[in-house]
Coordinates of C-alpha atoms in Angstrom, one line a residue:
Chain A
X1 CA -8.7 7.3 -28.9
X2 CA -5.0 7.2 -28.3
X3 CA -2.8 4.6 -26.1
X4 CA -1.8 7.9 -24.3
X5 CA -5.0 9.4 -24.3
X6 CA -7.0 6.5 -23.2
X7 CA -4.4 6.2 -20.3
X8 CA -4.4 9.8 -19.2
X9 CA -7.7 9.9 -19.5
X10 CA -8.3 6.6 -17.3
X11 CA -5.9 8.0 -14.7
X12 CA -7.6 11.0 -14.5
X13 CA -10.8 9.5 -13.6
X14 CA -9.2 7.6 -11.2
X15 CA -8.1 10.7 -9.2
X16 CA -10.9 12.9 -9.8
X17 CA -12.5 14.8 -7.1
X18 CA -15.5 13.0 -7.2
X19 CA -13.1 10.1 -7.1
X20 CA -11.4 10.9 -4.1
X21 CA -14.4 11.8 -1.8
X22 CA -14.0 12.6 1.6
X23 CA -9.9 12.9 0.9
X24 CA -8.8 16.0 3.1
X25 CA -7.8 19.0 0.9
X26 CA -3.7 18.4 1.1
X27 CA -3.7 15.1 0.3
X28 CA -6.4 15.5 -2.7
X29 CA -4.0 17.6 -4.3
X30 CA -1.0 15.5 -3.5
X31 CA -2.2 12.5 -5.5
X32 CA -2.8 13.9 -8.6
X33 CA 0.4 15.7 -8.0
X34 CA 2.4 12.6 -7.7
X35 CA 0.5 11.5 -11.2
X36 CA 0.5 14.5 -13.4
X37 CA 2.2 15.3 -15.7
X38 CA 3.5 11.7 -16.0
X39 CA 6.8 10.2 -17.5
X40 CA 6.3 8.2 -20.6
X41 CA 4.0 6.1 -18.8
X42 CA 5.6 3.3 -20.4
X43 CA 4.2 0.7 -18.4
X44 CA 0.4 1.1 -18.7
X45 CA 1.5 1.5 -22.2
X46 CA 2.5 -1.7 -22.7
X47 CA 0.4 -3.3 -20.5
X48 CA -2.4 -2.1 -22.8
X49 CA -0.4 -3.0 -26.1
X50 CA -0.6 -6.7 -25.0
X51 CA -3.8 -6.7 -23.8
X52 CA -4.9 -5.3 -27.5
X53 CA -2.4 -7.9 -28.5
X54 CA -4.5 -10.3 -27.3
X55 CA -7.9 -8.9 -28.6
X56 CA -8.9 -6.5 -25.7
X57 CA -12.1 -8.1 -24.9
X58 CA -12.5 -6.4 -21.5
X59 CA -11.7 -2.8 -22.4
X60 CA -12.9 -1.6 -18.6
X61 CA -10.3 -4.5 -16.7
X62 CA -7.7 -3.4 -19.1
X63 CA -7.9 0.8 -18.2
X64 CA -8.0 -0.4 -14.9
X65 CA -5.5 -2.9 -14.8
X66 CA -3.1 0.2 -16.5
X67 CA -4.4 2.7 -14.0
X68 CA -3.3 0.4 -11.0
X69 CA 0.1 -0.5 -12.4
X70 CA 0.7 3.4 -13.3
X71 CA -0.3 4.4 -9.5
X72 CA 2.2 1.6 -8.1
X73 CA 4.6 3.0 -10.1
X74 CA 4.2 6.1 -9.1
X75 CA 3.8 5.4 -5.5
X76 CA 7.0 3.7 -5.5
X77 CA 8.5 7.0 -7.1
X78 CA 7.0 9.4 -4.4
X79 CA 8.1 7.1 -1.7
X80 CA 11.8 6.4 -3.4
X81 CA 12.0 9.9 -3.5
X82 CA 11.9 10.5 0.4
X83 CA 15.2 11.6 2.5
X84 CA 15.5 8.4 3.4
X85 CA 15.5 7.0 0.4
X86 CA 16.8 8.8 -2.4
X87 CA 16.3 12.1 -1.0
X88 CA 15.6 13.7 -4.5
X89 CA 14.4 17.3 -4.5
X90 CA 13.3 17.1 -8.4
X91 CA 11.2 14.1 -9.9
X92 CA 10.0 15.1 -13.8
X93 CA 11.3 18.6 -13.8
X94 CA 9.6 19.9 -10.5
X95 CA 9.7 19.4 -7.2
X96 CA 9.6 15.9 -5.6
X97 CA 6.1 15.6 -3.5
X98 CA 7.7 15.6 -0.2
X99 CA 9.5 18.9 -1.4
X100 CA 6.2 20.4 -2.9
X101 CA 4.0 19.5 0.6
X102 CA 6.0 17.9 3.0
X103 CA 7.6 14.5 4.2
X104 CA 4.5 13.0 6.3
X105 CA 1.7 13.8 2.9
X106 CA 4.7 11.9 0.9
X107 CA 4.5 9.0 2.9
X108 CA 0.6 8.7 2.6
X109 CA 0.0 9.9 -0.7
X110 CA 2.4 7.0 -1.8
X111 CA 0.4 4.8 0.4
X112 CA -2.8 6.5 -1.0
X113 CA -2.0 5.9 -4.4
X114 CA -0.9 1.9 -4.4
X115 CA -4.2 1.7 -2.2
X116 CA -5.9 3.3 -4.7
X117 CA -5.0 0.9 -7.4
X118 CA -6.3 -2.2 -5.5
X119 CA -9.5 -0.2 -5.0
X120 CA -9.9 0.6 -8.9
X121 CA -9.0 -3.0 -9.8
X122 CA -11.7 -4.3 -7.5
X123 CA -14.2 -1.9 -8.5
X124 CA -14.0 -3.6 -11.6
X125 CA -14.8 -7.2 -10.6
X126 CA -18.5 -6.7 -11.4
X127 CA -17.5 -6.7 -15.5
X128 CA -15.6 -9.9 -14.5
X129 CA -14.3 -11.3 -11.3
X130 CA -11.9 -13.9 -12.0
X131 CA -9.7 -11.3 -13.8
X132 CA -10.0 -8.8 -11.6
X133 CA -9.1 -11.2 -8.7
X134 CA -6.3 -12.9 -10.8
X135 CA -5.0 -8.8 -11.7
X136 CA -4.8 -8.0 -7.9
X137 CA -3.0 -11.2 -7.1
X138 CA -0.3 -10.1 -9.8
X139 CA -0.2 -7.1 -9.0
X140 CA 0.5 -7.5 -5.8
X141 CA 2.9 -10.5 -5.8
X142 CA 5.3 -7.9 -8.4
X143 CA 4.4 -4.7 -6.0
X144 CA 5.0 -6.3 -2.5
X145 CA 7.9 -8.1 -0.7
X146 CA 7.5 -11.0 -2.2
X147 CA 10.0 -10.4 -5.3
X148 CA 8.2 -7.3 -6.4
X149 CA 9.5 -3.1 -6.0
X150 CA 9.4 -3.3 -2.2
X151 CA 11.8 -6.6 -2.6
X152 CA 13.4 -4.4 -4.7
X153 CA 14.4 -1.5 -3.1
X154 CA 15.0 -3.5 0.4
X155 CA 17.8 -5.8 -1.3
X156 CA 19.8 -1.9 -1.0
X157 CA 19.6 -2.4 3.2
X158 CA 21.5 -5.8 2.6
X159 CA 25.1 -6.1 2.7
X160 CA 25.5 -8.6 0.1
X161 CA 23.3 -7.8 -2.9
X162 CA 22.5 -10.7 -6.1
X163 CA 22.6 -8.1 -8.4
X164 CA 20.0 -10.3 -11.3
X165 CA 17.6 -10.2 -8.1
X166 CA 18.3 -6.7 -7.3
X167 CA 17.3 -5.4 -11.0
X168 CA 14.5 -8.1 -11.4
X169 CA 12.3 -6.7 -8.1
X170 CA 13.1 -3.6 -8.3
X171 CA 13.1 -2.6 -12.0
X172 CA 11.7 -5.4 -13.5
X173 CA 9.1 -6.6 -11.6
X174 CA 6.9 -3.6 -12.9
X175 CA 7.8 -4.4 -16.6
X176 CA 6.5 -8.2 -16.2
X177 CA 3.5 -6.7 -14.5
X178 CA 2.5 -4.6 -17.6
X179 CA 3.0 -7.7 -19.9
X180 CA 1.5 -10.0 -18.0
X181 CA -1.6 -7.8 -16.6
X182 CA -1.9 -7.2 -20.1
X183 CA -2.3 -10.3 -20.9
X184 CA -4.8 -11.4 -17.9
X185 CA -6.5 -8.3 -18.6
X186 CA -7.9 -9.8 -22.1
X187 CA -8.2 -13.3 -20.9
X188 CA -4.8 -14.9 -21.6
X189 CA -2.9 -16.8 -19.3
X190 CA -0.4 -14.6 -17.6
X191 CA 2.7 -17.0 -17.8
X192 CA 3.9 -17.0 -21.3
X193 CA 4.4 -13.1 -20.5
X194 CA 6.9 -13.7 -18.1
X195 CA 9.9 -13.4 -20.2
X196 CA 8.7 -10.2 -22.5
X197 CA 8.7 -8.6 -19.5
X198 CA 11.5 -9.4 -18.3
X199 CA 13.9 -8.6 -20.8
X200 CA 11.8 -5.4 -21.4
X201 CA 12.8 -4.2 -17.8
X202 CA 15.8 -5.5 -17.8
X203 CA 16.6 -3.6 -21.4
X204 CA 15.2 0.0 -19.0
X205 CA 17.6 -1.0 -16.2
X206 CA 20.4 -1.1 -18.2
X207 CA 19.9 2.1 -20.5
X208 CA 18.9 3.9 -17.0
X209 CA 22.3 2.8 -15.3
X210 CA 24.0 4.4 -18.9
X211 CA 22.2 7.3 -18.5
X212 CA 22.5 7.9 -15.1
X213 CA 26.7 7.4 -15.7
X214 CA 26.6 9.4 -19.2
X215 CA 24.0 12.3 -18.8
X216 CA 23.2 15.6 -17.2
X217 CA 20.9 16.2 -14.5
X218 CA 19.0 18.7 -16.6
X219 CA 18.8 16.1 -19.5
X220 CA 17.2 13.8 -17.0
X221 CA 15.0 16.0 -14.7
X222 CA 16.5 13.8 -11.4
X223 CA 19.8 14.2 -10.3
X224 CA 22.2 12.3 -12.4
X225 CA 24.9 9.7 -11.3
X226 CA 22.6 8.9 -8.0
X227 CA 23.3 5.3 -8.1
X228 CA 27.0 5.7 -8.2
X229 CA 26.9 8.3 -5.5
X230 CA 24.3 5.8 -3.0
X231 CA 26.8 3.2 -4.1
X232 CA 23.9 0.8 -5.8
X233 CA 24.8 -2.3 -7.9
X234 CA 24.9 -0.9 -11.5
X235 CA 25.1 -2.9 -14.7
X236 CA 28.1 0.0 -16.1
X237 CA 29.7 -0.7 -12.4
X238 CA 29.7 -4.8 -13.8
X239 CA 30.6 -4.4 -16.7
X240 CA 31.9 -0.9 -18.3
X241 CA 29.8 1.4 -20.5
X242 CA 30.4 -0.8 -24.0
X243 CA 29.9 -4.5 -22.1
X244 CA 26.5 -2.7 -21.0
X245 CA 25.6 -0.7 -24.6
X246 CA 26.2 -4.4 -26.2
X247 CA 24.1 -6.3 -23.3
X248 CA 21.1 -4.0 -24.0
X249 CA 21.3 -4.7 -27.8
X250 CA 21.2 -8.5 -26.8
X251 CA 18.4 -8.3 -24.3
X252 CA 16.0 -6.0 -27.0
X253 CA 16.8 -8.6 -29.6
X254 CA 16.4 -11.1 -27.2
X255 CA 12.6 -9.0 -26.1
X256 CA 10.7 -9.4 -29.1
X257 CA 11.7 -12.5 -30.1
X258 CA 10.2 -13.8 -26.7
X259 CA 6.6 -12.2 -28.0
X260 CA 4.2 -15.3 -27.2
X261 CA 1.7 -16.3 -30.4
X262 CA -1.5 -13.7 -30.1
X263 CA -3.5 -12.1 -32.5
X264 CA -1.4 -8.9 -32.4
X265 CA 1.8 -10.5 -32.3
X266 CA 3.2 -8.5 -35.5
X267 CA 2.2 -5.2 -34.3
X268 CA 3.2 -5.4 -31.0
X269 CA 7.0 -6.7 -31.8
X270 CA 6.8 -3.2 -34.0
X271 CA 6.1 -1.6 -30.8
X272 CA 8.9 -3.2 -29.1
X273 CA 11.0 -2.0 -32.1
X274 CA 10.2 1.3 -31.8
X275 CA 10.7 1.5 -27.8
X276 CA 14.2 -0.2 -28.3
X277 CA 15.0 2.3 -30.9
X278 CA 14.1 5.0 -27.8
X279 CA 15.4 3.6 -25.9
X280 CA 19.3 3.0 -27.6
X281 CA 19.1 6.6 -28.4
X282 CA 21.8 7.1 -25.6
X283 CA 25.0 9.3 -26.5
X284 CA 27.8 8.0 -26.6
X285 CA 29.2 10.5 -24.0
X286 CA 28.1 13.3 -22.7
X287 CA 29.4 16.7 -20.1
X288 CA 28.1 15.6 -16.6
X289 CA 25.1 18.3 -15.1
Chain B
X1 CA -9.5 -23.3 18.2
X2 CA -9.9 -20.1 20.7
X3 CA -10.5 -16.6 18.8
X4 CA -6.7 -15.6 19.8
X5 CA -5.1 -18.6 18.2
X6 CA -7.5 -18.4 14.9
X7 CA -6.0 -14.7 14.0
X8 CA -1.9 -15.4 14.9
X9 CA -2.1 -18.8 13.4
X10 CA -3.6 -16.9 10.7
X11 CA -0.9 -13.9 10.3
X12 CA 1.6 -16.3 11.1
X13 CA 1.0 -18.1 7.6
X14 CA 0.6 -15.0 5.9
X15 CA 4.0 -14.2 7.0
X16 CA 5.6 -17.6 6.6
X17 CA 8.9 -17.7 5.3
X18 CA 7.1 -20.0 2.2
X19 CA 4.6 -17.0 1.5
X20 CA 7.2 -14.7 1.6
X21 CA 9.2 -16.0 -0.9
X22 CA 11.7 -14.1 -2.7
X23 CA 11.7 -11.5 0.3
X24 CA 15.6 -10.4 0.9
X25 CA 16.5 -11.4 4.6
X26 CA 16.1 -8.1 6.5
X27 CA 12.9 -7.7 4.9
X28 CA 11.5 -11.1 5.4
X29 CA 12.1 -10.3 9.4
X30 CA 11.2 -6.7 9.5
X31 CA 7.5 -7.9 8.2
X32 CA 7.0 -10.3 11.0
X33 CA 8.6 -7.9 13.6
X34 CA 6.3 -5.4 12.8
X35 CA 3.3 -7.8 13.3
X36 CA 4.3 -9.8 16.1
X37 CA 4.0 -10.2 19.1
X38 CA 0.9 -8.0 18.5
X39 CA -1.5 -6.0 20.4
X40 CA -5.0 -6.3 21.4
X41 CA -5.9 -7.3 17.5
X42 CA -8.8 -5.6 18.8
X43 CA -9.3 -4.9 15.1
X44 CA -9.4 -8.6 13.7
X45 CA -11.2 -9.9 16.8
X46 CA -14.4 -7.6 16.2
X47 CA -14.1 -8.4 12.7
X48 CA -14.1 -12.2 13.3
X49 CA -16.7 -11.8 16.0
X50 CA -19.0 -10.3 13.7
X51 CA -18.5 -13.0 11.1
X52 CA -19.4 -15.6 13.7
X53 CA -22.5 -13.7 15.1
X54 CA -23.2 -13.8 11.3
X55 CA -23.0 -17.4 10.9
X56 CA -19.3 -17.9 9.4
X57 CA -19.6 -20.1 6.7
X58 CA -16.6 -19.4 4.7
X59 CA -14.0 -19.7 7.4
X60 CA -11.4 -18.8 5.0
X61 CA -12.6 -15.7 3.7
X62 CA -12.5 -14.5 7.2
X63 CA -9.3 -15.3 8.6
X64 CA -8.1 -13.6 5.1
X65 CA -10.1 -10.6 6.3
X66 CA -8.7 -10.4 9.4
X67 CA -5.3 -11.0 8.4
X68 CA -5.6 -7.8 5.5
X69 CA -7.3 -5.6 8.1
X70 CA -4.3 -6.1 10.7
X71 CA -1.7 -5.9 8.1
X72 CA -3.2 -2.8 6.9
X73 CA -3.3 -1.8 10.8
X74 CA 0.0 -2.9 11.6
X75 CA 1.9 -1.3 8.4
X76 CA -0.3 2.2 9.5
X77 CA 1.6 1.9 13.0
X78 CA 5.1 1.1 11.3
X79 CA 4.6 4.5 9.2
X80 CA 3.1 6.3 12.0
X81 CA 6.2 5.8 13.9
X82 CA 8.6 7.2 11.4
X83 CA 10.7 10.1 12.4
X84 CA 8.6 12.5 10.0
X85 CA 4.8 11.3 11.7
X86 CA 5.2 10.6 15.7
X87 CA 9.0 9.6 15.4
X88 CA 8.4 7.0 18.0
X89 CA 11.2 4.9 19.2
X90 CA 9.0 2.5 21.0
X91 CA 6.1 0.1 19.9
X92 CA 4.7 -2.0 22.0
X93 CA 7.6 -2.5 24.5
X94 CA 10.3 -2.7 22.0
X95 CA 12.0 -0.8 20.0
X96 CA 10.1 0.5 16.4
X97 CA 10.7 -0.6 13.2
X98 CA 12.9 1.9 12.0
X99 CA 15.0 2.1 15.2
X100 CA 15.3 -1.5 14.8
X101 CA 16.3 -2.0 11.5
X102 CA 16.4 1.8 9.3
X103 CA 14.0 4.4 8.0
X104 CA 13.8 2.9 4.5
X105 CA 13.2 -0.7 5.5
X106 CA 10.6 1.0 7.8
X107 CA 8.5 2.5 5.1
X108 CA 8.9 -1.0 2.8
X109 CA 7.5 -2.9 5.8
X110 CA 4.7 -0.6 6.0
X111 CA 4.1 -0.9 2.2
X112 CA 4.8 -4.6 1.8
X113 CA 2.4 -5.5 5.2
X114 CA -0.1 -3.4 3.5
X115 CA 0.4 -4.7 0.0
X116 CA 0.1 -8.8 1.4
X117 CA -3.4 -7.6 2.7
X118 CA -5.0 -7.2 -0.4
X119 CA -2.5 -10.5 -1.8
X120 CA -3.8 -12.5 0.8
X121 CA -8.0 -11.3 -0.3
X122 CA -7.6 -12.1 -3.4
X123 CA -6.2 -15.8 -3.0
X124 CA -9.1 -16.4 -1.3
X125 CA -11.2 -15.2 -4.8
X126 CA -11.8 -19.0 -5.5
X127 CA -13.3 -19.6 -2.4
X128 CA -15.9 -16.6 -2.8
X129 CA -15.4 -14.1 -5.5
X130 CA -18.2 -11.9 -4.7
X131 CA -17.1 -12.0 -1.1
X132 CA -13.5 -11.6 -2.1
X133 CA -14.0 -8.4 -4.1
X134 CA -16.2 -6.7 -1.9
X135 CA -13.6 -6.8 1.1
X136 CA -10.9 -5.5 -1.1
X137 CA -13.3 -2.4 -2.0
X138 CA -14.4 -2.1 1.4
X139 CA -10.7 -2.3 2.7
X140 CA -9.3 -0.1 -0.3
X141 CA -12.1 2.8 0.7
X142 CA -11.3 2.2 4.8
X143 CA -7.5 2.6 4.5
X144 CA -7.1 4.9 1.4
X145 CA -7.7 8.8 0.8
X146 CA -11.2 8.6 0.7
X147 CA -11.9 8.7 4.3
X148 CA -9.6 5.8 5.6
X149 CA -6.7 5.7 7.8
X150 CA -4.9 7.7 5.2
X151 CA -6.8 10.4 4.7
X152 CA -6.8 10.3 8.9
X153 CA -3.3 11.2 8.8
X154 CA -3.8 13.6 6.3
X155 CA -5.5 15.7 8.5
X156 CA -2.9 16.4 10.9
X157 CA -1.4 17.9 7.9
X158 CA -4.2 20.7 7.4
X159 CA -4.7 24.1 8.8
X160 CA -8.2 23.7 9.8
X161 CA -9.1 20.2 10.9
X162 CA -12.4 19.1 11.6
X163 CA -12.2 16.8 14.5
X164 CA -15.2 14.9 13.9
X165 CA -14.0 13.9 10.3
X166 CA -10.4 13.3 11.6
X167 CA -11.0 10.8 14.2
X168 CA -13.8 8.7 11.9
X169 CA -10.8 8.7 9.4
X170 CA -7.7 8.1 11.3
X171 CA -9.0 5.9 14.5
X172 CA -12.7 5.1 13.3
X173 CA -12.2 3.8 9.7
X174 CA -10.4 0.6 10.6
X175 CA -13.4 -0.3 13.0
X176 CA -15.5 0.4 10.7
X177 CA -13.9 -2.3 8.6
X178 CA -13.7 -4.5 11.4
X179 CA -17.6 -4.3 11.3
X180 CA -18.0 -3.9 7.7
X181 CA -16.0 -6.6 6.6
X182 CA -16.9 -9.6 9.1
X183 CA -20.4 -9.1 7.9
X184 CA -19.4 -9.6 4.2
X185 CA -16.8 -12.0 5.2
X186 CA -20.2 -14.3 6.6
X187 CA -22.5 -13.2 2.8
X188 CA -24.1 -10.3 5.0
X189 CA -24.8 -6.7 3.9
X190 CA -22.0 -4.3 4.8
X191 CA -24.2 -1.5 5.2
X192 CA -25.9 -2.4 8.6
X193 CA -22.4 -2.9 10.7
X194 CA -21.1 0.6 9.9
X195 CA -22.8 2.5 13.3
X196 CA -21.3 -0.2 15.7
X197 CA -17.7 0.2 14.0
X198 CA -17.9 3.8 14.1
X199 CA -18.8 3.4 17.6
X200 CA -16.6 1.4 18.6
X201 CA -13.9 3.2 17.0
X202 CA -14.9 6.3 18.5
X203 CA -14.8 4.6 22.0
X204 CA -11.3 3.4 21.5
X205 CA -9.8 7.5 20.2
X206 CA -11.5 8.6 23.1
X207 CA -10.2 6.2 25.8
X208 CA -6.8 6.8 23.8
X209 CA -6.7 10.5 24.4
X210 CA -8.1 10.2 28.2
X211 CA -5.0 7.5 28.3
X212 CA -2.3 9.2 26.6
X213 CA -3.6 12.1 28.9
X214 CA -3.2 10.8 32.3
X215 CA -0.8 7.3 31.9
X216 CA 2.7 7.1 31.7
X217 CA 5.0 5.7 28.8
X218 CA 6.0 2.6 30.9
X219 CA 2.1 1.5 31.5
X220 CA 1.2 2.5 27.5
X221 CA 4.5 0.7 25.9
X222 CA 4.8 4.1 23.8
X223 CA 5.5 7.4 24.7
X224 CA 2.9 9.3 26.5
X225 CA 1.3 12.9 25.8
X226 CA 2.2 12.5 22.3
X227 CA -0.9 13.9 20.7
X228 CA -0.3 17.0 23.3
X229 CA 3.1 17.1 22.2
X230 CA 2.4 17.1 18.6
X231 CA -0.7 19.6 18.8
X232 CA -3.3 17.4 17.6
X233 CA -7.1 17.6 17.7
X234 CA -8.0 15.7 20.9
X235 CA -11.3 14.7 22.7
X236 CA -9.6 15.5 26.6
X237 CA -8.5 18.9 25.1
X238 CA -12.0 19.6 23.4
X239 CA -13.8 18.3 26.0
X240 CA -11.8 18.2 29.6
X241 CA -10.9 14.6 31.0
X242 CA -14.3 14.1 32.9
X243 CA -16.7 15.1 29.7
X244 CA -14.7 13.1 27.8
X245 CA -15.3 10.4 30.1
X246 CA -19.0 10.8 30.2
X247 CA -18.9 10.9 26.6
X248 CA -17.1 7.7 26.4
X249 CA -20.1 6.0 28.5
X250 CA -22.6 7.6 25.9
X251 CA -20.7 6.1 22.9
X252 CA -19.9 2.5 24.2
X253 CA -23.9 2.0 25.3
X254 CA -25.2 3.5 21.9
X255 CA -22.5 1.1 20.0
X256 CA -24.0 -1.8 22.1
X257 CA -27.9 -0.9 21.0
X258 CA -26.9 -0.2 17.6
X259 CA -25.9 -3.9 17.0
X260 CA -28.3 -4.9 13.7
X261 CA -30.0 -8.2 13.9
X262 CA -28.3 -11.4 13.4
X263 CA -27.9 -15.2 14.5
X264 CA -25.3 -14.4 17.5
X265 CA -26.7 -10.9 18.1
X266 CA -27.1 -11.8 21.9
X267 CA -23.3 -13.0 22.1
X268 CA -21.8 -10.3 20.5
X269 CA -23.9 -8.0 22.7
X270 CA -21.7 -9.9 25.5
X271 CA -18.6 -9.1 23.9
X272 CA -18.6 -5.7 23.5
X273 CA -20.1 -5.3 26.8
X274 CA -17.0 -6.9 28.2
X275 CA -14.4 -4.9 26.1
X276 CA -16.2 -1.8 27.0
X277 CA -15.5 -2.4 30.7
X278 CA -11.9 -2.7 29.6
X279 CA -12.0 -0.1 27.9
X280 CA -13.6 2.1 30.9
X281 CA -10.6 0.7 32.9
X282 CA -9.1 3.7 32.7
X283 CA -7.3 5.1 36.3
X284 CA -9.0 8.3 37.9
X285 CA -5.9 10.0 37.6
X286 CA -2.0 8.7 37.5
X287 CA 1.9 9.8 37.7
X288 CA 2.8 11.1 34.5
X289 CA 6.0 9.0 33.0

């Protein structure tokens, strides 16, 4: 089976009627609505690339551990989505969920959803419990206010704003999940993973603030130059649109060569290759939507 | 140490400026200003009462029970105050979190309160892994789409509600973990302790509606007549104020003889006994606010 396949397909489960039991009609629709179609799912992709990195012993804790980061994720994209937030009415090329039902079914399918992953990660604790304990304790310390996407997004109600801790919780904090979930999910200490993932997010923060200043909404499926217009901290903002293209180039480079020694080690830093090719594929101007 | 003081010394440390963290100010005192000073903890005191009739022997495990069952509890009330839910301006006597500090920092309270739950559950894994995994499950299913507080909501969202199914899930579900959980918190089966929760919980939606029926704001710390105002299922509408009086006597002796057998049976027979004539406390009739 494919990365993407076995990730769809262990969402899917995840969500499935049978799944979702005694979930009241609305909402059971809501969730897989906020899931499907996904983006690139980019960080259950990587997760799982260092977890087969690292031998994959566990295939069960990994799909889960994938599954849970990919439902933060896109809890945290329902709920940035809301008026109060955001207020996005598009998210992937169709209406945001709060657009699509309405603003109260938003709030609870994002809750829903990061409830959900907790649920799926426990569920797996009979195949072995000191990962699965050790995978909710991660993934809540990089979800949560502690540092994680909540810390994240609340650093935009403060006045003065660090902008390294800004883009750390709120973009990053995902990407060091992946790695190091990836990594506890086949049995590796989780530490060593830190910094792939780190430079990994940071690498997606920076092409998304070039994007968001160079593209067209259409292009994007979201509504371009929102950061400028909520008045966000913004890597171009820091440090122009060439100081940021050259900063990305430095933290890629500076991404696989911080691949820990694992079995995979070759193959994965060919992935990273790859995803930094993707990801510098950024014109180097382009008509505003 | 007195039940009262075992569950805010408790929260207090789950919400320590040290467990917190990296938190960015506002954040760090939104989360504790939407836990404290706190209600009845009805919720964590049945839970811990249950783990005491059931012999207690991991202490730890169950104050991280009842700390994740009244975060969950308290981040539900944070949401369920937003303008789009109950838009409440008042939570226990003081302002709500969103009037207090803003809409977004309200719904990352809610998520980060809920997200610490599971955090704190699973640092207790090394204590009891078994124990530890099975209250995350049991939380996950009692607060998520599948029948939990979540799927509660959800309800008030659909066309054709069943109230029976409503009230388990939005008012019942959390009792049902208070049960639930302080048996598995002591290394007893879950199973046994749902009819009292459900009870229990059933007791409290009912004396809520006969309360939000015939107090006013000023006695209730919130505003009255809200479910009225809203349109929501109710048991006084379904029922009239003095058959769903009755029915409240029915519920709280049935939740008192459905108590399974264990060590401090007798004592926690005395316990509900005494919170169901506070419960039944309720005025004849009274001024509305």
């Amino acid at each position: 089976m494919s990365l993407d396949k076995r990730i769809e397909s262990a969402l899917l489960k995840a969500l499935s009627p049978e799944a979702l039991g005694e979930c009241p009609p609305l909402l059971a629709t809501a969730l897989p609505y906020g899931v499907f179609p996904g983006g690139a799912r980019i960080r259950p992709t990587i997760l799982v690339s260092v977890a087969l990195a690292c031998g994959d012993d566990c295939p069960a804790i990994t799909d889960a551990a994938a599954v849970a980061l990919e439902l933060m994720h896109c809890a945290s994209l329902v709920h940035d989505d809301l008026p109060a937030f955001d207020n996005a009415d598009i998210r992937r090329g169709k209406p945001s969920l709060h657009k699509a039902y309405n603003e109260p079914l938003a709030v609870l399918a994002g809750d829903s959803l990061l409830i959900r992953g907790f649920e799926v990660l426990a569920d797996v604790g009979h195949v072995n419990s000191d990962r699965a304990l050790k995978l909710i304790s991660k993934l809540g310390q990089l979800s949560g206010a502690r540092g994680g996407i909540c810390a994240g997004q609340a650093w935009e109600s403060e006045t003065k704003v660090d902008l390294a801790a800004y883009h750390q919780a709120k973009t990053g904090a995902l990407f060091i999940a992946a790695t190091q979930m990836g990594a506890i999910a086949a049995g590796y200490e989780a530490e060593p993973w830190f910094d792939l993932g780190m430079r990994i997010g940071s690498a997606f923060q920076i092409a998304d603030d070039l994007k968001d200043a160079l593209m067209s909404a259409e292009a994007m499926g979201k509504p371009a130059g929102q950061d400028i217009a909520n008045e966000r901290p913004n890597a171009v903002k820091t440090m122009g649109i060439e100081g940021a293209r050259k900063h990305l180039q430095d933290v890629l480079a500076g991404a696989i060569a911080s691949i820990p020694s694992c079995p995979g080690e070759a193959k994965l830093a060919q992935m990273v290759q790859l995803y930094a090719h993707k990801i510098m594929d950024i014109p180097a101007s382009a008509e505003r939507g």
